[in-house]
Coordinates of C-alpha atoms in Angstrom, one line a residue:
M173 CA 25.4 145.2 86.3
R174 CA 27.9 148.4 86.9
R175 CA 25.5 149.6 89.5
V176 CA 25.4 146.1 91.1
I177 CA 29.2 146.0 91.5
K178 CA 29.5 149.3 92.8
A179 CA 26.8 148.6 95.4
L180 CA 29.0 145.4 96.4
R181 CA 32.1 147.3 96.8
L182 CA 30.4 149.9 99.0
L183 CA 29.0 147.1 100.8
F184 CA 32.5 145.8 101.5
L185 CA 34.1 149.0 102.4
T186 CA 31.3 149.3 105.2
V187 CA 32.1 146.0 106.5
I188 CA 35.8 146.6 106.7
A189 CA 35.2 149.9 108.2
V190 CA 32.6 148.5 110.7
S191 CA 35.4 145.9 111.5
V192 CA 38.2 148.2 112.0
C193 CA 36.0 150.1 114.3
T194 CA 35.1 147.2 116.6
V195 CA 38.8 146.2 116.9
S196 CA 39.6 149.5 118.0
I197 CA 36.8 149.9 120.6
A198 CA 38.0 146.5 121.7
F199 CA 41.5 147.6 121.9
A200 CA 40.2 150.8 123.8
A201 CA 38.6 148.7 126.4
A202 CA 41.7 146.4 127.0
W203 CA 42.7 145.5 130.6
R204 CA 45.7 147.8 131.8
V205 CA 48.3 147.1 134.8
G206 CA 46.5 147.8 138.3
D207 CA 43.0 146.9 136.9
R208 CA 41.2 144.7 139.3
V209 CA 39.2 141.7 137.5
E210 CA 37.8 138.3 137.8
A211 CA 39.9 135.9 136.0
G212 CA 39.9 132.2 135.2
F213 CA 41.8 130.4 138.0
L214 CA 44.5 127.9 137.5
G215 CA 43.3 127.5 133.8
S216 CA 40.0 127.2 134.5
S217 CA 37.2 128.7 132.4
S218 CA 34.5 128.3 135.0
L219 CA 36.4 128.8 138.3
Y220 CA 37.1 132.7 138.6
R221 CA 38.8 134.4 141.4
V222 CA 39.3 138.4 141.9
G223 CA 43.0 139.8 141.2
V224 CA 44.9 142.5 139.7
I225 CA 46.6 142.9 136.4
T226 CA 50.2 143.0 136.8
E227 CA 51.7 142.6 133.3
V228 CA 50.0 142.9 129.6
G229 CA 50.8 140.5 126.9
E230 CA 49.4 140.3 123.4
G231 CA 45.8 138.7 124.1
R232 CA 46.6 137.7 127.3
Y233 CA 47.0 139.3 130.9
R234 CA 49.2 138.3 134.1
V235 CA 47.0 138.4 137.1
H236 CA 47.9 138.1 140.8
F237 CA 44.8 136.7 142.5
D238 CA 43.9 138.3 146.1
G239 CA 44.6 135.9 148.9
Y240 CA 47.5 133.6 147.0
T241 CA 51.2 134.1 147.1
D242 CA 53.1 135.0 143.9
S243 CA 53.7 131.3 142.8
Y244 CA 49.9 131.5 141.8
D245 CA 50.4 134.1 139.5
D246 CA 48.8 133.2 135.9
W247 CA 48.6 134.3 132.5
V248 CA 45.2 134.4 131.5
Q249 CA 43.7 134.7 128.2
A250 CA 41.3 138.0 127.7
D251 CA 38.3 136.0 127.1
H252 CA 38.5 134.4 130.5
I253 CA 39.0 138.0 132.0
R254 CA 36.0 140.4 133.1
A255 CA 35.4 143.2 135.5
A256 CA 35.6 142.7 139.0
P257 CA 32.2 143.2 140.9
A258 CA 31.9 146.2 142.5
P259 CA 31.6 146.5 146.3
T260 CA 28.0 147.0 147.5
P261 CA 27.5 150.2 149.6
A262 CA 27.3 148.1 152.9
E263 CA 30.9 146.5 151.7
A264 CA 32.2 150.1 150.9
T265 CA 31.0 151.8 154.0
G266 CA 29.9 148.8 156.1
P267 CA 30.8 148.5 159.9
A268 CA 34.5 148.0 161.1
C269 CA 35.5 144.2 161.3
R270 CA 35.2 143.3 164.9
V271 CA 35.1 140.4 167.0
G272 CA 31.5 139.0 167.3
L273 CA 30.6 140.4 164.2
H274 CA 28.7 137.8 161.6
V275 CA 29.7 138.8 158.2
P276 CA 28.2 137.3 155.0
R277 CA 31.3 136.4 153.0
A278 CA 35.1 135.2 153.9
G279 CA 37.9 133.4 152.6
L280 CA 38.6 132.3 149.3
T281 CA 35.1 130.5 148.6
N282 CA 32.6 133.5 150.4
R283 CA 31.4 131.3 153.3
E284 CA 29.2 132.7 156.0
A285 CA 31.5 133.4 159.1
I286 CA 31.8 134.9 162.5
I287 CA 34.9 137.1 163.8
T288 CA 36.1 135.4 166.7
A289 CA 39.8 137.3 167.1
V290 CA 41.7 140.4 165.9
D291 CA 45.6 140.7 165.6
V292 CA 45.9 144.6 165.2
K293 CA 50.0 144.3 164.4
Q294 CA 49.2 141.9 161.5
G295 CA 45.9 143.3 160.1
L296 CA 44.5 139.9 160.3
Y297 CA 41.3 138.6 161.6
R298 CA 40.2 135.1 162.6
V299 CA 36.9 133.9 161.2
K300 CA 35.0 130.8 162.3
Y301 CA 32.8 129.5 159.4
D302 CA 29.1 128.7 159.9
N303 CA 29.5 125.5 157.9
G304 CA 32.0 124.0 160.5
D305 CA 34.9 124.3 158.2
P306 CA 38.1 124.9 160.1
S307 CA 38.8 128.7 161.5
E308 CA 41.4 130.8 159.9
W309 CA 43.1 134.1 159.7
L310 CA 42.2 136.2 157.1
P311 CA 43.2 139.7 156.0
A312 CA 40.3 142.2 155.4
R313 CA 40.2 142.1 151.8
L314 CA 39.0 138.6 152.0
I315 CA 36.2 139.5 154.5
G316 CA 32.8 141.1 153.2
G317 CA 30.3 142.9 155.0
C318 CA 32.9 144.9 157.0
T319 CA 35.9 147.3 156.6
G320 CA 39.1 146.4 158.2
A321 CA 42.6 147.8 158.5
G322 CA 45.5 146.2 157.1
P323 CA 48.9 145.3 158.6
A324 CA 51.1 147.8 159.9
P325 CA 54.3 148.3 157.1
I326 CA 57.1 145.4 157.6
T327 CA 60.4 146.7 158.4
E328 CA 63.5 144.9 159.2
R329 CA 62.7 145.3 163.1
Y330 CA 60.1 142.4 161.9
Y331 CA 63.0 139.9 162.5
A332 CA 64.1 141.0 165.9
G333 CA 63.4 138.4 168.7
T334 CA 64.1 134.6 169.3
W335 CA 63.7 132.2 166.6
S336 CA 63.0 128.3 166.8
L337 CA 64.5 126.8 163.7
F338 CA 63.3 123.8 162.3
I339 CA 65.4 121.8 159.2
G340 CA 62.7 120.5 156.8
P341 CA 62.8 117.2 155.3
T342 CA 65.7 117.0 152.3
P343 CA 66.3 114.4 149.7
H344 CA 70.0 112.8 149.7
Y345 CA 71.7 109.8 148.0
E346 CA 72.1 106.6 149.8
K347 CA 74.0 103.4 148.7
R348 CA 72.5 100.2 149.2
G349 CA 73.9 97.1 148.1
A350 CA 74.7 97.7 144.5
D351 CA 71.6 100.6 144.0
T352 CA 71.8 104.2 145.1
W353 CA 68.5 105.6 146.2
I354 CA 67.2 108.7 146.7
V355 CA 65.8 109.1 150.1
V356 CA 63.9 112.1 151.9
G357 CA 64.8 112.6 155.5
S358 CA 62.1 113.4 158.3
G359 CA 63.7 116.7 159.2
A360 CA 64.7 117.8 162.4
K361 CA 64.2 120.5 165.2
A362 CA 67.4 122.5 165.4
F363 CA 68.2 125.1 168.0
T364 CA 67.6 129.0 168.3
L365 CA 68.3 132.0 166.5
T366 CA 68.5 135.4 168.6
I367 CA 68.5 138.6 166.1
K368 CA 68.9 141.9 167.7
A369 CA 67.7 145.4 166.2
G370 CA 71.1 146.8 166.5
G371 CA 72.5 144.7 163.7
I372 CA 73.9 141.8 165.9
Y373 CA 72.7 138.5 166.0
Q374 CA 73.3 135.0 168.2
W375 CA 72.6 131.6 166.5
Q376 CA 73.0 128.4 168.7
V377 CA 74.1 125.9 165.7
D378 CA 74.3 123.0 167.9
S379 CA 74.6 121.9 171.4
R380 CA 78.2 123.3 171.5
T381 CA 78.4 125.6 169.2
V382 CA 77.2 129.3 169.0
V383 CA 77.7 131.8 165.9
R384 CA 78.0 135.5 167.0
G385 CA 77.7 137.9 164.3
N386 CA 76.4 140.9 162.2
W387 CA 73.7 141.2 159.8
R388 CA 72.9 143.7 157.1
S389 CA 69.9 144.5 154.6
M390 CA 69.6 142.0 151.7
R391 CA 70.5 143.6 148.5
T392 CA 67.5 143.4 145.8
D393 CA 70.3 141.3 143.4
E394 CA 70.3 138.5 146.1
Y395 CA 66.4 138.0 146.3
S396 CA 65.1 134.7 145.0
P397 CA 61.5 135.1 143.0
S398 CA 59.6 134.4 146.3
T399 CA 61.8 136.5 148.4
K400 CA 59.4 139.1 150.4
D401 CA 60.8 142.6 150.9
P402 CA 62.4 143.3 153.1
A403 CA 64.9 140.7 154.1
I404 CA 68.1 140.5 155.9
V405 CA 71.5 138.6 155.8
L406 CA 73.2 136.8 158.6
L407 CA 77.0 137.4 157.9
R408 CA 79.5 134.5 158.4
G409 CA 76.7 132.2 159.9
D410 CA 76.5 128.7 160.4
G411 CA 79.8 127.0 158.2
G412 CA 81.1 130.7 157.7
Y413 CA 78.5 131.3 155.0
D414 CA 76.2 134.0 154.8
W415 CA 72.7 133.0 155.2
A416 CA 69.4 134.9 154.1
V417 CA 66.5 135.5 156.7
A418 CA 63.2 136.2 155.3
R419 CA 59.3 136.2 155.8
A420 CA 57.9 132.7 155.1
T421 CA 56.0 132.3 151.9
A422 CA 52.0 131.7 152.4
V423 CA 50.5 128.8 150.4
G424 CA 46.7 130.1 149.6
S425 CA 45.4 131.9 152.7
A426 CA 47.7 129.9 155.1
D427 CA 48.9 132.0 158.3
T428 CA 52.3 132.3 158.1
R429 CA 52.8 135.2 160.9
D430 CA 55.6 135.1 162.9
R431 CA 57.5 132.8 160.4
I432 CA 60.8 133.0 158.6
A433 CA 62.9 131.1 156.1
M434 CA 66.5 130.9 156.1
W435 CA 68.9 129.8 153.3
S436 CA 72.7 129.9 152.7
L437 CA 73.5 132.1 149.7
K438 CA 76.3 129.8 148.7
L439 CA 75.2 126.2 149.6
G440 CA 71.2 126.6 149.0
T441 CA 70.6 124.7 152.2
S442 CA 67.8 125.9 154.3
S443 CA 65.6 125.9 157.2
D444 CA 62.4 127.5 158.9
G445 CA 62.0 129.3 162.2
I446 CA 59.0 130.3 164.4
R447 CA 59.0 133.1 166.6
L448 CA 59.6 132.6 170.4
K449 CA 59.5 135.9 171.4

């Protein structure tokens, strides 16, 4: 009997040792910040997207998905994360991405396409999909089968030029009889803003008002969660308030080349702009 009890104890200790070893191995294999992975997208356990680990939590990891803005970053459970596929030799050392080249994978859903235009300054490639889906501009990382250069580093000189401004639809209250309604306006085209590299700007606020002033670099404590670095501030702009100017935030792989977003640092009102020159 004593031998049986001794054997059971030995078996129990062996199981504990194996369990500890397994946990240690799992811990050692945990993902780290900067690792490229495939992770469940938007909470899905079947739809995976490639991304990079940006934060490590307890049993979960924050992932930034390739081709999506930071607003799509998500905490993903460890069991919904796997290693990103290694690039094939053709992808790693393939031909340069160029106009006329047919590629086996492009975009977020890996469709066959042909490159029809290249924007060297922005580091983007316009692709036309074989299945007839609308053409779109993509960075090289979303094109398989060729190698391409990324965009040139963005500096504050990006903002130099003339911008056509647009005031987006905004909600407001309207009194209708005894009731108060929330009404969303249709938005309206505004006037132009000219920013010069020397630190000055000219803002055509309306048909009779022109504001001229200086601009400065935006401080990091003034950034909103979606602000792209670098950004600038127009000093004493419309209404006498300081206005932030930053590159527009993309949704998915949308093309936001030469687009800006503006907002008052005090009032929160905003408008958008498209480069004219």
